[in-house]
Short mmCIF file of C-alpha atoms in Angstrom, two decimals:
data_model
loop_
_atom_site.label_atom_id
_atom_site.label_comp_id
_atom_site.label_asym_id
_atom_site.label_seq_id
_atom_site.Cartn_x
_atom_site.Cartn_y
_atom_site.Cartn_z
CA MET A 5 0.37 18.05 -21.33
CA ARG A 6 3.61 16.79 -22.03
CA GLY A 7 5.37 19.43 -20.00
CA LEU A 8 3.11 19.26 -16.69
CA VAL A 9 3.05 16.05 -16.38
CA ALA A 10 7.14 16.22 -16.55
CA ALA A 11 7.24 18.81 -13.66
CA ALA A 12 4.70 16.89 -11.77
CA LEU A 13 6.95 14.35 -11.09
CA GLY A 14 10.02 15.99 -10.75
CA LEU A 15 8.32 17.64 -7.37
CA ALA A 16 7.75 14.13 -7.11
CA THR A 17 10.31 13.17 -6.98
CA GLY A 18 12.31 16.08 -5.26
CA ILE A 19 10.94 15.76 -2.43
CA PHE A 20 10.74 12.49 -1.71
CA SER A 21 14.86 12.35 -2.40
CA PHE A 22 15.44 15.22 0.13
CA THR A 23 13.23 13.26 3.04
CA ALA A 24 15.69 9.80 1.59
CA SER A 25 18.78 11.80 1.39
CA LEU A 26 18.22 13.07 4.85
CA GLY A 27 17.48 10.64 6.55
CA LEU A 28 20.98 9.15 4.30
CA VAL A 29 23.31 11.18 5.36
CA GLY A 30 21.64 14.10 8.26
CA SER A 31 22.86 17.27 6.31
CA TRP A 32 20.28 19.80 5.64
CA THR A 33 22.93 21.30 2.11
CA VAL A 34 23.86 18.04 0.57
CA ALA A 35 20.45 16.41 1.00
CA ALA A 36 19.21 20.13 -0.91
CA LEU A 37 21.35 19.14 -3.89
CA ILE A 38 21.08 15.51 -3.92
CA ALA A 39 17.33 16.58 -4.56
CA LEU A 40 17.31 19.48 -6.62
CA ILE A 41 19.81 16.82 -9.14
CA LEU A 42 16.91 13.55 -8.76
CA ALA A 43 14.16 16.62 -9.84
CA ALA A 44 15.75 18.06 -12.66
CA LEU A 45 16.71 14.36 -14.05
CA ALA A 46 14.14 13.11 -14.00
CA ALA A 47 11.68 15.98 -14.82
CA VAL A 48 14.31 16.46 -18.08
CA TRP A 49 14.17 12.27 -18.62
CA ALA A 50 9.72 13.01 -18.05
CA TRP A 51 9.64 15.37 -20.95
CA ARG A 52 11.96 13.88 -23.21
CA ARG A 53 10.74 10.07 -22.72
CA PRO A 54 7.58 10.68 -20.85
CA PRO A 55 6.68 7.28 -18.88
CA VAL A 56 3.62 7.06 -20.06
CA GLU A 57 3.34 7.10 -24.62
CA LEU A 58 0.81 10.34 -24.04
CA ASP A 59 -2.37 10.33 -26.15
CA GLU A 60 -3.90 13.64 -25.99
CA THR A 61 -6.86 12.13 -27.94
CA ALA A 62 -7.66 9.87 -25.17
CA ALA A 63 -8.45 12.31 -22.19
CA SER A 64 -11.41 14.77 -21.82
CA ARG A 65 -11.31 18.43 -21.10
CA GLY A 66 -12.32 17.66 -18.29
CA LEU A 67 -10.61 15.18 -17.44
CA LYS A 68 -6.81 17.31 -17.76
CA ILE A 69 -8.88 19.69 -15.81
CA LEU A 70 -10.05 17.59 -12.50
CA SER A 71 -6.44 15.46 -12.51
CA GLY A 72 -4.19 19.38 -12.38
CA LEU A 73 -6.45 20.56 -10.00
CA ALA A 74 -6.23 16.65 -8.12
CA THR A 75 -2.39 17.43 -8.87
CA ALA A 76 -1.78 20.49 -7.07
CA ALA A 77 -3.66 19.33 -4.37
CA ALA A 78 -1.29 16.60 -4.46
CA LEU A 79 2.07 18.11 -4.15
CA VAL A 80 0.85 20.67 -1.69
CA GLN A 81 0.03 17.47 0.86
CA ILE A 82 2.81 15.59 -0.05
CA PHE A 83 5.35 18.50 0.52
CA ARG A 84 3.43 19.36 4.24
CA LEU A 85 4.03 15.18 5.12
CA ALA A 86 7.23 15.97 4.00
CA VAL A 87 8.24 18.88 6.89
CA PHE A 88 6.24 17.05 9.26
CA MET A 89 8.89 13.47 8.36
CA VAL A 90 11.91 16.58 8.95
CA VAL A 91 10.71 18.36 11.12
CA PRO A 92 8.02 16.01 13.61
CA GLN A 93 7.52 19.36 16.31
CA GLU A 94 5.37 20.35 13.71
CA THR A 95 2.42 18.33 14.20
CA GLY A 96 0.83 21.46 12.11
CA TYR A 97 2.20 19.87 8.30
CA SER A 98 0.70 16.37 9.62
CA SER A 99 -2.52 14.46 8.15
CA VAL A 100 -4.85 16.16 10.28
CA PRO A 101 -3.42 18.03 13.00
CA SER A 102 -6.23 18.09 14.96
CA SER A 103 -6.11 14.26 15.67
CA ASP A 104 -3.50 13.71 18.29
CA TRP A 105 -3.97 9.89 16.89
CA GLU A 106 -3.17 10.42 13.91
CA ILE A 107 -0.14 12.30 14.28
CA ARG A 108 1.02 10.23 17.53
CA HIS A 109 0.80 6.56 15.65
CA SER A 110 3.82 5.74 13.96
CA CYS A 111 3.56 2.02 12.22
CA LEU A 112 7.03 2.07 11.44
CA SER A 113 8.26 2.01 15.20
CA ALA A 114 7.21 -1.98 15.23
CA TYR A 115 9.80 -1.84 12.55
CA TYR A 116 12.74 0.64 14.07
CA VAL A 117 11.99 -1.43 17.31
CA ALA A 118 11.71 -5.28 15.74
CA ALA A 119 15.15 -4.82 13.63
CA GLU A 120 17.22 -3.51 17.10
CA ALA A 121 15.68 -6.49 19.33
CA SER A 122 16.17 -9.08 16.44
CA SER A 123 20.13 -7.52 16.68
CA ALA A 124 20.36 -8.51 20.33
CA GLY A 125 18.81 -11.70 20.47
CA GLY A 126 15.55 -10.88 22.37
CA ASN A 127 12.54 -12.37 20.80
CA VAL A 128 10.52 -9.18 18.63
CA TYR A 129 6.90 -10.58 19.42
CA ASP A 130 7.37 -10.02 22.85
CA SER A 131 4.97 -7.55 24.22
CA ALA A 132 6.80 -5.43 26.12
CA LEU A 133 8.87 -4.34 23.42
CA TYR A 134 5.80 -2.17 21.97
CA ASN A 135 2.89 -1.86 25.72
CA ARG A 136 3.91 0.14 27.99
CA PRO A 137 4.65 -2.06 31.65
CA ASP A 138 1.39 -1.20 33.79
CA ASP A 139 -0.58 -1.81 29.75
CA ASP A 140 -3.94 -3.63 30.80
CA PRO A 141 -4.33 -6.89 28.45
CA LYS A 142 -8.51 -6.88 28.32
CA ALA A 143 -7.94 -3.11 27.81
CA ILE A 144 -6.74 -0.34 25.17
CA ARG A 145 -3.84 -0.39 24.32
CA LYS A 146 -0.81 1.16 26.29
CA ALA A 147 2.09 2.01 23.80
CA ARG A 148 6.19 2.76 25.36
CA ARG A 149 7.40 6.13 22.99
CA ILE A 150 9.83 6.26 20.83
CA GLY A 151 10.16 10.20 21.61
CA LEU A 152 7.12 12.40 20.24
CA PHE A 153 5.45 8.60 19.04
CA ASN A 154 4.25 5.39 20.16
CA VAL A 155 5.24 2.47 19.10
CA ASP A 156 3.19 -0.11 17.39
CA VAL A 157 3.18 -4.34 17.35
CA PHE A 158 5.65 -6.01 15.39
CA GLU A 159 3.16 -9.03 13.62
CA TYR A 160 5.07 -9.80 10.88
CA PRO A 161 7.33 -12.91 9.20
CA PRO A 162 11.15 -12.86 10.30
CA PRO A 163 12.08 -12.91 7.00
CA PHE A 164 10.74 -8.78 7.12
CA LEU A 165 12.83 -8.11 9.19
CA THR A 166 15.68 -8.19 6.84
CA LEU A 167 14.36 -4.32 5.67
CA PRO A 168 14.22 -2.48 8.72
CA ARG A 169 17.70 -4.05 9.94
CA ILE A 170 19.63 -3.10 6.68
CA LEU A 171 18.11 0.51 6.80
CA ARG A 172 19.08 0.17 10.31
CA LEU A 173 22.41 0.09 9.80
CA VAL A 174 22.10 3.59 7.82
CA ALA A 175 20.09 5.80 9.72
CA PRO A 176 20.52 3.70 12.78
CA ASP A 177 18.21 6.96 14.62
CA PHE A 178 14.62 6.94 14.56
CA LEU A 179 13.83 9.71 12.84
CA ARG A 180 16.07 9.51 10.64
CA TYR A 181 15.30 6.44 9.97
CA ARG A 182 11.57 8.16 9.68
CA MET A 183 12.93 10.40 6.88
CA LEU A 184 14.48 7.72 4.51
CA TRP A 185 10.67 5.23 4.77
CA PHE A 186 8.76 7.89 4.14
CA GLY A 187 10.73 9.25 1.16
CA LEU A 188 12.04 5.11 -0.14
CA ASN A 189 7.90 4.13 0.66
CA GLY A 190 6.39 7.07 -1.64
CA GLY A 191 9.09 6.53 -4.09
CA VAL A 192 8.79 3.24 -4.89
CA ILE A 193 4.56 3.66 -4.60
CA LEU A 194 4.91 6.60 -7.62
CA LEU A 195 7.33 4.50 -10.01
CA ALA A 196 4.89 1.05 -9.68
CA LEU A 197 2.22 3.14 -10.04
CA LEU A 198 4.07 5.23 -12.91
CA ALA A 199 4.77 1.75 -14.55
CA VAL A 200 1.62 -0.13 -14.36
CA ALA A 201 0.33 3.31 -16.22
CA ARG A 202 3.17 2.70 -18.85
CA ARG A 203 1.71 -1.18 -19.28
CA LEU A 204 -1.66 -0.44 -20.00
CA GLY A 205 -1.00 1.51 -23.14
CA PRO A 206 -1.24 5.22 -25.07
CA ALA A 207 -4.77 5.77 -23.98
CA ALA A 208 -6.17 3.87 -21.43
CA GLY A 209 -2.20 4.53 -19.98
CA THR A 210 -3.12 7.95 -20.28
CA ARG A 211 -6.27 7.70 -18.35
CA ALA A 212 -5.02 6.26 -15.85
CA LEU A 213 -1.16 8.90 -15.10
CA LEU A 214 -3.83 11.85 -15.48
CA LEU A 215 -6.29 9.83 -12.66
CA SER A 216 -3.19 8.75 -10.33
CA PRO A 217 -3.42 12.00 -8.03
CA LEU A 218 -6.35 10.59 -6.45
CA VAL A 219 -4.62 8.16 -5.24
CA TRP A 220 -2.14 10.95 -3.44
CA VAL A 221 -4.28 12.93 -2.92
CA ALA A 222 -7.06 11.08 -0.85
CA LEU A 223 -7.04 11.08 2.60
CA PRO A 224 -6.89 6.98 3.74
CA THR A 225 -3.04 7.47 1.49
CA LEU A 226 -1.17 10.18 3.10
CA SER A 227 -2.52 8.40 6.61
CA VAL A 228 -0.11 5.89 5.39
CA LEU A 229 2.58 7.79 3.40
CA GLN A 230 2.79 9.30 7.38
CA LYS A 231 3.06 6.59 9.65
CA GLY A 232 5.21 4.65 7.59
CA ASN A 233 3.46 1.64 7.23
CA ILE A 234 4.69 -1.33 4.82
CA GLN A 235 1.13 -1.76 3.27
CA ALA A 236 0.98 0.21 -0.57
CA LEU A 237 4.54 -0.60 -0.42
CA VAL A 238 4.04 -4.26 -0.73
CA ILE A 239 1.03 -4.17 -2.98
CA ALA A 240 2.78 -1.50 -5.06
CA VAL A 241 6.45 -4.10 -4.87
CA SER A 242 4.22 -7.60 -5.74
CA MET A 243 2.54 -5.26 -8.88
CA VAL A 244 6.16 -3.93 -10.75
CA ALA A 245 6.87 -8.21 -9.93
CA MET A 246 4.26 -8.44 -11.64
CA LEU A 247 4.99 -6.58 -14.46
CA LEU A 248 8.44 -8.24 -14.72
CA PHE A 249 7.64 -11.09 -15.22
CA GLU A 250 5.02 -9.69 -18.20
CA ARG A 251 8.70 -8.57 -19.81
CA GLN A 252 10.52 -11.81 -19.39
CA ARG A 253 12.93 -11.14 -15.88
CA PRO A 254 12.04 -14.08 -13.89
CA ALA A 255 14.89 -13.54 -11.15
CA ALA A 256 14.06 -10.44 -10.85
CA GLY A 257 10.56 -10.36 -10.23
CA GLY A 258 10.97 -13.65 -8.68
CA THR A 259 13.28 -11.59 -6.25
CA LEU A 260 10.83 -8.80 -5.14
CA LEU A 261 6.90 -11.46 -5.79
CA ALA A 262 9.47 -14.06 -2.77
CA PHE A 263 9.95 -10.99 -0.48
CA ALA A 264 6.73 -9.74 -0.67
CA THR A 265 5.25 -13.04 0.67
CA VAL A 266 7.51 -13.42 3.02
CA SER A 267 6.92 -10.09 4.79
CA LYS A 268 3.31 -10.23 4.57
CA LEU A 269 2.37 -13.18 3.02
CA TYR A 270 -1.26 -12.91 0.61
CA PRO A 271 1.19 -12.04 -1.49
CA GLY A 272 1.12 -15.69 -2.09
CA MET A 273 -2.00 -15.95 -4.05
CA LEU A 274 -0.36 -14.27 -7.14
CA GLY A 275 2.17 -17.02 -6.19
CA VAL A 276 -1.28 -19.00 -7.08
CA TYR A 277 -2.48 -16.82 -9.78
CA LEU A 278 0.73 -17.16 -11.73
CA LEU A 279 0.89 -21.29 -11.16
CA ALA A 280 -2.71 -21.99 -12.44
CA ARG A 281 -1.42 -20.00 -15.76
CA ARG A 282 1.41 -22.75 -16.29
CA GLN A 283 4.52 -19.43 -15.91
CA TRP A 284 7.07 -22.24 -13.93
CA SER A 285 9.97 -19.82 -14.84
CA ALA A 286 7.87 -16.78 -12.41
CA VAL A 287 6.63 -19.49 -9.80
CA ALA A 288 10.34 -20.68 -9.78
CA TRP A 289 12.04 -17.96 -9.38
CA THR A 290 9.80 -16.62 -6.88
CA ALA A 291 9.70 -19.99 -5.25
CA ALA A 292 13.45 -20.00 -4.43
CA LEU A 293 14.48 -16.81 -3.69
CA GLY A 294 11.32 -17.79 -0.60
CA ILE A 295 13.79 -19.95 0.51
CA ALA A 296 16.48 -18.47 -0.12
CA PHE A 297 15.13 -15.42 2.18
CA CYS A 298 14.79 -17.66 4.60
CA LEU A 299 17.33 -19.36 4.86
CA TRP A 300 18.83 -16.00 4.70
CA THR A 301 16.56 -15.08 7.61
CA LEU A 302 17.09 -18.27 9.61
CA VAL A 303 21.49 -17.48 9.21
CA ASP A 304 21.50 -14.24 10.16
CA LEU A 305 19.53 -14.86 13.30
CA GLY A 306 18.85 -17.88 14.03
CA TRP A 307 16.38 -20.44 14.99
CA THR A 308 14.53 -18.08 18.30
CA PRO A 309 13.09 -16.16 15.57
CA TYR A 310 11.21 -18.44 13.75
CA GLN A 311 10.25 -20.37 16.63
CA ASN A 312 9.22 -17.69 18.18
CA PHE A 313 7.07 -16.44 15.25
CA LEU A 314 5.38 -19.98 15.27
CA GLY A 315 3.73 -19.66 18.88
CA HIS A 316 2.66 -16.33 17.28
CA LEU A 317 1.12 -17.43 14.21
CA PRO A 318 -2.28 -18.75 15.38
CA GLY A 319 -2.92 -15.84 17.45
CA LEU A 320 -2.29 -13.25 14.43
CA LEU A 321 -4.02 -16.23 11.51
CA GLY A 322 -7.36 -15.68 14.40
CA GLY A 323 -6.48 -12.82 15.46
CA GLU A 324 -6.24 -12.24 18.87
CA ALA A 325 -2.52 -11.58 18.44
CA PHE A 326 -4.03 -8.00 17.33
CA PRO A 327 -4.90 -5.77 20.50
CA ALA A 328 -7.39 -3.51 18.13
CA PHE A 329 -9.55 -6.06 19.06
CA ARG A 330 -9.65 -4.33 22.46
CA ASN A 331 -10.90 -0.96 21.57
CA PRO A 332 -14.16 -1.00 20.41
CA ALA A 333 -13.56 1.44 17.65
CA ALA A 334 -10.43 -0.31 16.15
CA MET A 335 -13.09 -2.62 15.59
CA ALA A 336 -15.44 -0.45 13.99
CA ILE A 337 -12.61 0.94 11.27
CA ASN A 338 -12.03 -2.92 10.48
CA MET A 339 -12.43 -3.54 6.55
CA SER A 340 -11.24 -6.83 7.32
CA VAL A 341 -14.14 -9.41 5.79
CA PRO A 342 -13.21 -11.77 9.25
CA GLY A 343 -13.93 -9.03 11.07
CA LEU A 344 -17.64 -8.11 10.17
CA ILE A 345 -18.08 -10.41 13.37
CA PHE A 346 -17.07 -8.65 15.90
CA LYS A 347 -18.84 -5.47 13.92
CA LEU A 348 -21.91 -7.61 14.22
CA LYS A 349 -20.75 -7.74 17.94
CA LEU A 350 -20.46 -3.78 18.56
CA PHE A 351 -24.34 -4.02 17.43
CA GLY A 352 -24.91 -6.65 20.25
CA ALA A 353 -24.77 -9.42 18.63
CA THR A 354 -23.67 -12.42 21.10
CA GLY A 355 -22.35 -15.77 21.18
CA LEU A 356 -19.49 -14.52 18.49
CA SER A 357 -16.32 -14.75 19.14
CA PHE A 358 -12.72 -15.05 17.21
CA GLY A 359 -14.01 -18.96 16.78
CA ALA A 360 -16.37 -17.40 14.31
CA SER A 361 -14.01 -15.03 12.99
CA LYS A 362 -11.67 -17.58 12.07
CA LEU A 363 -14.32 -19.40 10.82
CA VAL A 364 -15.17 -16.72 7.94
CA GLY A 365 -11.80 -16.01 7.49
CA TRP A 366 -11.58 -19.64 6.18
CA ILE A 367 -14.16 -19.54 3.90
CA PHE A 368 -13.51 -16.36 2.41
CA THR A 369 -9.84 -18.08 1.92
CA LEU A 370 -11.08 -20.32 -0.34
CA ALA A 371 -13.52 -17.86 -2.06
CA ILE A 372 -10.28 -16.27 -3.14
CA LEU A 373 -8.72 -19.10 -4.56
CA VAL A 374 -11.64 -19.87 -5.99
CA ALA A 375 -11.39 -16.48 -7.82
CA THR A 376 -8.19 -16.57 -8.07
CA LEU A 377 -8.17 -19.89 -9.95
CA VAL A 378 -10.84 -18.33 -12.47
CA ALA A 379 -9.43 -15.63 -13.47
CA ALA A 380 -5.66 -17.36 -14.12
CA ARG A 381 -7.59 -19.35 -16.20
CA ARG A 382 -9.39 -17.04 -18.19
CA PRO A 383 -7.51 -14.89 -21.27
CA LEU A 384 -6.86 -11.48 -20.76
CA LYS A 385 -6.92 -8.63 -23.16
CA GLY A 386 -5.57 -5.36 -23.48
CA SER A 387 -5.47 -3.48 -20.36
CA GLU A 388 -7.20 -5.80 -18.29
CA ALA A 389 -3.97 -8.13 -16.41
CA PRO A 390 -2.59 -4.99 -13.44
CA ALA A 391 -6.83 -4.77 -12.83
CA VAL A 392 -6.45 -8.61 -12.56
CA TRP A 393 -3.58 -9.16 -9.91
CA LEU A 394 -4.13 -5.63 -8.17
CA ALA A 395 -7.98 -7.21 -7.26
CA ILE A 396 -6.30 -10.71 -5.85
CA LEU A 397 -3.87 -8.81 -4.05
CA ILE A 398 -6.67 -6.26 -2.87
CA LEU A 399 -9.54 -9.76 -1.59
CA SER A 400 -6.20 -11.17 -0.28
CA THR A 401 -6.51 -8.14 2.21
CA LEU A 402 -9.23 -8.48 2.83
CA ARG A 403 -8.76 -12.01 4.75
CA SER A 404 -6.39 -10.43 7.64
CA PRO A 405 -8.17 -10.56 11.00
CA PHE A 406 -7.41 -7.03 10.82
CA LEU A 407 -7.33 -4.54 8.29
CA PRO A 408 -7.50 -0.80 9.22
CA GLN A 409 -9.84 1.32 6.90
CA ALA A 410 -6.34 3.45 5.86
CA TYR A 411 -4.15 0.98 4.87
CA GLY A 412 -7.24 -1.43 3.06
CA ALA A 413 -8.67 2.21 0.30
CA VAL A 414 -4.98 2.86 -0.51
CA PRO A 415 -5.14 -0.07 -3.43
CA SER A 416 -9.00 0.32 -4.05
CA LEU A 417 -8.66 3.89 -4.67
CA TRP A 418 -5.49 2.51 -7.39
CA LEU A 419 -7.67 -0.21 -8.59
CA LEU A 420 -10.76 2.51 -9.48
CA THR A 421 -8.27 4.66 -11.75
CA LEU A 422 -7.03 1.30 -13.28
CA LEU A 423 -10.72 0.83 -14.59
CA ALA A 424 -11.92 3.79 -14.69
CA ALA A 425 -8.90 4.44 -17.74
CA ARG A 426 -10.77 1.72 -19.40
CA GLN A 427 -13.79 3.62 -20.10
CA ALA A 428 -13.96 7.17 -22.53
CA PRO A 429 -13.44 10.10 -19.82
CA SER A 430 -17.10 11.72 -20.11
CA ALA A 431 -19.17 13.60 -17.10
CA ARG A 432 -20.51 9.85 -16.53
CA THR A 433 -16.97 8.57 -16.43
CA LEU A 434 -15.90 11.20 -14.34
CA THR A 435 -18.94 11.60 -11.63
CA LEU A 436 -18.94 8.06 -11.09
CA THR A 437 -15.37 7.63 -10.23
CA LEU A 438 -15.04 10.42 -8.10
CA LEU A 439 -18.27 9.07 -6.03
CA ALA A 440 -17.08 6.52 -5.68
CA TRP A 441 -13.67 7.99 -4.73
CA ALA A 442 -15.26 10.21 -1.94
CA GLY A 443 -16.36 7.08 -0.77
CA LEU A 444 -13.02 5.24 -0.76
CA ASN A 445 -11.53 8.42 0.98
CA ILE A 446 -13.55 8.02 4.40
CA PHE A 447 -11.85 8.60 7.26
CA TRP A 448 -11.89 8.94 10.65
CA PRO A 449 -9.24 9.20 13.50
CA LEU A 450 -9.96 6.75 16.07
CA ASP A 451 -9.41 9.64 18.77
CA TRP A 452 -12.30 12.07 17.25
CA PRO A 453 -15.53 10.92 19.65
CA LEU A 454 -18.27 9.07 17.53
CA ASP A 455 -20.09 5.97 18.87
CA PRO A 456 -18.60 3.03 16.78
CA ARG A 457 -21.67 2.05 15.78
CA TRP A 458 -21.52 4.70 13.55
CA LEU A 459 -18.18 4.72 12.61
CA ALA A 460 -18.93 0.88 11.76
CA LEU A 461 -21.42 1.90 9.69
CA ALA A 462 -19.23 4.29 7.76
CA THR A 463 -16.73 2.33 7.01
CA GLY A 464 -19.34 0.03 5.67
CA ILE A 465 -19.25 2.15 2.59
CA PRO A 466 -15.20 2.00 1.50
CA GLN A 467 -15.51 -2.03 2.56
CA ALA A 468 -18.30 -2.43 0.45
CA LEU A 469 -17.08 -0.55 -2.79
CA THR A 470 -13.39 -2.24 -2.73
CA ILE A 471 -15.45 -5.81 -3.00
CA LEU A 472 -17.35 -4.08 -6.08
CA LEU A 473 -14.19 -2.50 -7.46
CA ALA A 474 -12.81 -5.98 -7.12
CA VAL A 475 -16.08 -7.30 -8.21
CA MET A 476 -15.46 -5.63 -11.57
CA ALA A 477 -11.73 -5.61 -12.28
CA LEU A 478 -11.94 -9.75 -11.65
CA ARG A 479 -14.89 -10.64 -14.47
CA PRO A 480 -14.17 -10.05 -17.62
CA ALA A 481 -13.78 -7.34 -19.76
CA THR A 482 -17.34 -5.69 -21.67
CA ALA A 483 -16.46 -5.23 -25.16
CA THR A 484 -15.62 -1.95 -25.33
CA GLU A 485 -13.09 -2.49 -22.72
CA ALA A 486 -11.43 -4.49 -24.70
CA VAL A 487 -11.23 -3.16 -27.88
CA THR A 488 -9.88 -0.05 -26.07
CA GLY A 489 -7.51 -1.89 -23.95
CA ASP A 490 -6.50 -3.85 -27.05
CA LEU A 491 -5.79 -0.96 -28.84
CA ALA A 492 -3.98 1.05 -25.32
CA THR A 493 -1.36 -1.37 -25.42
CA ALA A 494 -1.27 -2.33 -29.78
CA ARG A 495 -1.82 1.01 -31.55
CA PRO A 496 1.21 2.26 -33.02
CA ALA A 497 2.68 5.85 -31.30
CA ALA A 498 1.16 8.95 -33.27
CA THR A 499 3.32 10.69 -35.98
CA PRO A 500 3.00 13.90 -36.61
CA PRO A 501 1.40 15.19 -40.09
CA PRO A 502 3.67 16.24 -42.96
CA ALA A 503 4.60 20.63 -42.08
CA PRO A 504 2.46 22.58 -44.78
CA ALA A 505 4.43 23.31 -48.34
#
């Protein structure tokens, strides 16, 4: 098992480091050399010091077979995406080659254009930066283009611009910028999955590690990586921050959680969790560094971006700022709780508008706050904590007015593996895990023909599963799960038996 884990991590490291290096240096030879070195180092490190203290007895034969098949499929899919990253004309290597929407849509383009506009002193929330001149505000959006890709709309607070502006300095060309982002995005997510699995201890951690390829091979994850959306990266960074707080490294954890919060807002609910648990050092560092990021942006870009953001914020919170609400298919794949209002409109409900969506959103916000406070005030046993953190993040993402199914399902897939890792890998557990994985993996590109009402019903399956998984993670662990978690965390490493005389 150790050899297979080391080989898989080495290959994944090589793929991500090659694309990032090629975006950074622009030389295929140098990028290949860097990738080979880093892949070899990662494989040797994983062989000598496995990222998780592997427990052979914790994994059944069925789990090992499932993990092996999923790992092979995931590596093939990630390699295919890497080809599409470095040679975008090779659309056959994209995650869904038959969908022009999936091929052309790029969330990353919004970050790139906004970074350029902010450097020039422009209004990053001006729709003219992202929409064609003939765009009709009442019809399906017509996007500008960067080469082969449609430009997305920027919908983030000004401090988020720090990261895309830094990356744009080292990769000013969009295609190289896209390669660099893909490598960094995949690498950070990989490290977060490994770090959380290690936190669970030998038994649960081994199972979480073996189940993690199910996250990578899923269509939502591949879609997020291909489009360069920041959602999965923010989730990963927030989880690593919570691990750092546990290890009494509040400055490092505060840096990560602060940047995630000022960039996407919803990770701030983890700040509420920390406050309720009276982790004062973590709260103080996060708050101080969050203010520091905001001040840095203010000094760097001036007051104008904040002034523009304050004008844009009501539409961002209420949903009016999202052009997706012009498209019935986009409304159908919206996994957010406030978005349920617009799904009802697809089925003929009348009298519903953004006002009703906002009301539902604020009621759901109160529910998330109560759930977070309840979870924070009870003692957590064994391997419970990471699942609780992830559940809080997931529920917070569902508060957004618009959450496409692909972006909402990725953290749910991760949470599924953490919950499954608490259980002994019986045939029943693996079957239920695969059924839930299949439900979260429901995916339908916007340009494939389908009645939006049927699409809304289909998207309701991963939405319901996401809420169910979050509720399961927030409830107290059963006696069996608590014992398993405690043993997984506290059990000392097994020693080999003495050699026979």
